[in-house]
Amino acid sequence: ESLILGRGKASLAALQAQLRAAHLRAAAWLSTLRAMLEEIAAPEQVPAFVSVRLWVGTWNMGNAAPEPQELRDWLGLDDTTHDIYAIGMQEAHFSLSSKNLPVPRIGSAPPNSS
C-alpha cells in the first residue's frame, strides 16, 4: 500500500493516520505469524486413546485339531466379538485341512448348525 505524501498540517495528519493503520496491520500480522510459529514448534499432543477389545488365550491342543464348536466356544464368538485376538497354542502338531479344521468366520453361525 502506498502512502500519500503532501504538504501542510492536513497532509501530515493523514500520513500519520496511514502509518498508524499500517503499524496496526503489521502488528496483527506479526502476532498471527508468532502464534503459527509457536504452534509449529510446540511438541505434538498425545493422541487420543481408542478403546479396543482384546482377547488373549493359550490352548494346549494335545496334538489334535479342535472341534469347530469347541473352538468357537473357546473364542467366545457366539457371545461377543473382539477387535484383536492373540492366540498361542502348544502341542499343535497335526496337519490342518478343511476336513479337520473348518475355520469359523467371526460373527457367522457355527458350522453344521441348524
PDB file of C-alpha atoms in Angstrom:
ATOM      1  CA  GLU A   1       0.000   0.000   0.000  1.00  0.00           C
ATOM      2  CA  SER A   2       1.388   3.405  -0.864  1.00  0.00           C
ATOM      3  CA  LEU A   3       1.472   6.390   1.444  1.00  0.00           C
ATOM      4  CA  ILE A   4       0.070   9.692   0.311  1.00  0.00           C
ATOM      5  CA  LEU A   5       2.602  12.449   0.706  1.00  0.00           C
ATOM      6  CA  GLY A   6       1.637  16.102   0.631  1.00  0.00           C
ATOM      7  CA  ARG A   7       2.300  19.422   2.269  1.00  0.00           C
ATOM      8  CA  GLY A   8       0.681  21.038   5.247  1.00  0.00           C
ATOM      9  CA  LYS A   9      -0.790  20.005   8.570  1.00  0.00           C
ATOM     10  CA  ALA A  10      -3.692  18.087   6.970  1.00  0.00           C
ATOM     11  CA  SER A  11      -1.323  16.036   4.874  1.00  0.00           C
ATOM     12  CA  LEU A  12       0.862  15.341   7.898  1.00  0.00           C
ATOM     13  CA  ALA A  13      -2.156  14.178   9.918  1.00  0.00           C
ATOM     14  CA  ALA A  14      -3.275  11.935   7.037  1.00  0.00           C
ATOM     15  CA  LEU A  15       0.220  10.479   6.745  1.00  0.00           C
ATOM     16  CA  GLN A  16       0.347   9.794  10.495  1.00  0.00           C
ATOM     17  CA  ALA A  17      -3.060   8.055  10.317  1.00  0.00           C
ATOM     18  CA  GLN A  18      -1.874   5.915   7.439  1.00  0.00           C
ATOM     19  CA  LEU A  19       1.304   4.992   9.343  1.00  0.00           C
ATOM     20  CA  ARG A  20      -0.706   4.061  12.459  1.00  0.00           C
ATOM     21  CA  ALA A  21      -3.035   1.868  10.371  1.00  0.00           C
ATOM     22  CA  ALA A  22      -0.063   0.207   8.656  1.00  0.00           C
ATOM     23  CA  HIS A  23       1.580  -0.329  12.045  1.00  0.00           C
ATOM     24  CA  LEU A  24      -1.588  -1.981  13.418  1.00  0.00           C
ATOM     25  CA  ARG A  25      -1.853  -4.275  10.366  1.00  0.00           C
ATOM     26  CA  ALA A  26       1.836  -5.215  10.698  1.00  0.00           C
ATOM     27  CA  ALA A  27       1.425  -5.877  14.431  1.00  0.00           C
ATOM     28  CA  ALA A  28      -1.606  -8.103  13.764  1.00  0.00           C
ATOM     29  CA  TRP A  29       0.289  -9.946  11.026  1.00  0.00           C
ATOM     30  CA  LEU A  30       3.313 -10.460  13.306  1.00  0.00           C
ATOM     31  CA  SER A  31       1.070 -11.678  16.117  1.00  0.00           C
ATOM     32  CA  THR A  32      -0.528 -14.230  13.786  1.00  0.00           C
ATOM     33  CA  LEU A  33       2.867 -15.317  12.485  1.00  0.00           C
ATOM     34  CA  ARG A  34       4.211 -15.680  16.048  1.00  0.00           C
ATOM     35  CA  ALA A  35       1.212 -17.849  17.032  1.00  0.00           C
ATOM     36  CA  MET A  36       1.719 -20.031  13.962  1.00  0.00           C
ATOM     37  CA  LEU A  37       5.430 -20.492  14.731  1.00  0.00           C
ATOM     38  CA  GLU A  38       4.673 -21.362  18.366  1.00  0.00           C
ATOM     39  CA  GLU A  39       2.162 -23.961  17.205  1.00  0.00           C
ATOM     40  CA  ILE A  40       4.692 -25.479  14.809  1.00  0.00           C
ATOM     41  CA  ALA A  41       7.433 -25.529  17.454  1.00  0.00           C
ATOM     42  CA  ALA A  42       5.172 -26.935  20.188  1.00  0.00           C
ATOM     43  CA  PRO A  43       5.568 -30.640  20.910  1.00  0.00           C
ATOM     44  CA  GLU A  44       2.892 -32.791  19.369  1.00  0.00           C
ATOM     45  CA  GLN A  45      -0.067 -33.528  21.558  1.00  0.00           C
ATOM     46  CA  VAL A  46      -0.542 -37.039  22.831  1.00  0.00           C
ATOM     47  CA  PRO A  47      -3.022 -38.788  20.546  1.00  0.00           C
ATOM     48  CA  ALA A  48      -6.377 -39.693  21.990  1.00  0.00           C
ATOM     49  CA  PHE A  49      -6.680 -43.273  23.158  1.00  0.00           C
ATOM     50  CA  VAL A  50      -9.122 -45.592  21.460  1.00  0.00           C
ATOM     51  CA  SER A  51     -10.677 -48.476  23.350  1.00  0.00           C
ATOM     52  CA  VAL A  52     -10.223 -51.884  21.788  1.00  0.00           C
ATOM     53  CA  ARG A  53     -11.492 -55.262  22.906  1.00  0.00           C
ATOM     54  CA  LEU A  54      -8.561 -57.656  23.179  1.00  0.00           C
ATOM     55  CA  TRP A  55      -8.899 -61.405  23.615  1.00  0.00           C
ATOM     56  CA  VAL A  56      -5.771 -63.317  24.674  1.00  0.00           C
ATOM     57  CA  GLY A  57      -5.545 -67.038  25.277  1.00  0.00           C
ATOM     58  CA  THR A  58      -3.333 -70.109  25.031  1.00  0.00           C
ATOM     59  CA  TRP A  59      -4.501 -73.612  24.267  1.00  0.00           C
ATOM     60  CA  ASN A  60      -2.702 -76.890  24.778  1.00  0.00           C
ATOM     61  CA  MET A  61      -4.224 -78.762  21.879  1.00  0.00           C
ATOM     62  CA  GLY A  62      -2.789 -82.167  22.731  1.00  0.00           C
ATOM     63  CA  ASN A  63      -1.689 -82.682  19.094  1.00  0.00           C
ATOM     64  CA  ALA A  64      -5.291 -82.842  17.877  1.00  0.00           C
ATOM     65  CA  ALA A  65      -7.373 -80.449  15.880  1.00  0.00           C
ATOM     66  CA  PRO A  66     -10.168 -78.900  17.925  1.00  0.00           C
ATOM     67  CA  GLU A  67     -13.777 -79.444  17.085  1.00  0.00           C
ATOM     68  CA  PRO A  68     -15.195 -76.341  15.349  1.00  0.00           C
ATOM     69  CA  GLN A  69     -17.811 -75.698  18.044  1.00  0.00           C
ATOM     70  CA  GLU A  70     -15.204 -76.209  20.762  1.00  0.00           C
ATOM     71  CA  LEU A  71     -13.000 -73.579  19.106  1.00  0.00           C
ATOM     72  CA  ARG A  72     -15.969 -71.255  18.684  1.00  0.00           C
ATOM     73  CA  ASP A  73     -16.909 -71.631  22.351  1.00  0.00           C
ATOM     74  CA  TRP A  74     -13.320 -71.066  23.480  1.00  0.00           C
ATOM     75  CA  LEU A  75     -13.070 -67.859  21.453  1.00  0.00           C
ATOM     76  CA  GLY A  76     -16.491 -66.722  22.676  1.00  0.00           C
ATOM     77  CA  LEU A  77     -17.637 -65.985  19.129  1.00  0.00           C
ATOM     78  CA  ASP A  78     -21.291 -66.548  19.946  1.00  0.00           C
ATOM     79  CA  ASP A  79     -21.253 -64.137  22.900  1.00  0.00           C
ATOM     80  CA  THR A  80     -19.207 -61.176  21.690  1.00  0.00           C
ATOM     81  CA  THR A  81     -16.536 -60.215  19.237  1.00  0.00           C
ATOM     82  CA  HIS A  82     -13.230 -58.569  19.914  1.00  0.00           C
ATOM     83  CA  ASP A  83     -11.128 -56.208  17.856  1.00  0.00           C
ATOM     84  CA  ILE A  84      -7.910 -58.206  18.317  1.00  0.00           C
ATOM     85  CA  TYR A  85      -7.384 -61.910  19.006  1.00  0.00           C
ATOM     86  CA  ALA A  86      -3.966 -63.103  20.242  1.00  0.00           C
ATOM     87  CA  ILE A  87      -3.790 -66.888  20.357  1.00  0.00           C
ATOM     88  CA  GLY A  88      -0.957 -69.107  21.491  1.00  0.00           C
ATOM     89  CA  MET A  89      -1.038 -72.879  21.004  1.00  0.00           C
ATOM     90  CA  GLN A  90       1.001 -75.696  22.453  1.00  0.00           C
ATOM     91  CA  GLU A  91       1.231 -79.283  21.213  1.00  0.00           C
ATOM     92  CA  ALA A  92      -0.296 -78.349  17.877  1.00  0.00           C
ATOM     93  CA  HIS A  93       1.478 -80.972  15.744  1.00  0.00           C
ATOM     94  CA  PHE A  94      -1.242 -82.030  13.363  1.00  0.00           C
ATOM     95  CA  SER A  95      -1.972 -81.325   9.762  1.00  0.00           C
ATOM     96  CA  LEU A  96      -4.557 -78.677   9.073  1.00  0.00           C
ATOM     97  CA  SER A  97      -7.045 -79.112   6.303  1.00  0.00           C
ATOM     98  CA  SER A  98     -10.570 -78.030   5.595  1.00  0.00           C
ATOM     99  CA  LYS A  99     -11.653 -81.522   6.667  1.00  0.00           C
ATOM    100  CA  ASN A 100     -10.305 -81.446  10.206  1.00  0.00           C
ATOM    101  CA  LEU A 101     -10.474 -77.727  10.978  1.00  0.00           C
ATOM    102  CA  PRO A 102     -13.096 -75.637   9.229  1.00  0.00           C
ATOM    103  CA  VAL A 103     -12.187 -72.132  10.340  1.00  0.00           C
ATOM    104  CA  PRO A 104     -15.255 -70.270  11.617  1.00  0.00           C
ATOM    105  CA  ARG A 105     -15.669 -66.686  10.482  1.00  0.00           C
ATOM    106  CA  ILE A 106     -16.250 -64.139  13.181  1.00  0.00           C
ATOM    107  CA  GLY A 107     -19.940 -63.410  13.514  1.00  0.00           C
ATOM    108  CA  SER A 108     -21.018 -66.403  11.433  1.00  0.00           C
ATOM    109  CA  ALA A 109     -23.063 -69.321  12.643  1.00  0.00           C
ATOM    110  CA  PRO A 110     -21.131 -72.401  13.769  1.00  0.00           C
ATOM    111  CA  PRO A 111     -20.547 -75.000  11.054  1.00  0.00           C
ATOM    112  CA  ASN A 112     -23.211 -77.707  10.822  1.00  0.00           C
ATOM    113  CA  SER A 113     -25.636 -75.720  12.992  1.00  0.00           C
ATOM    114  CA  SER A 114     -29.328 -75.527  12.286  1.00  0.00           C
TER     115      SER A 114
END
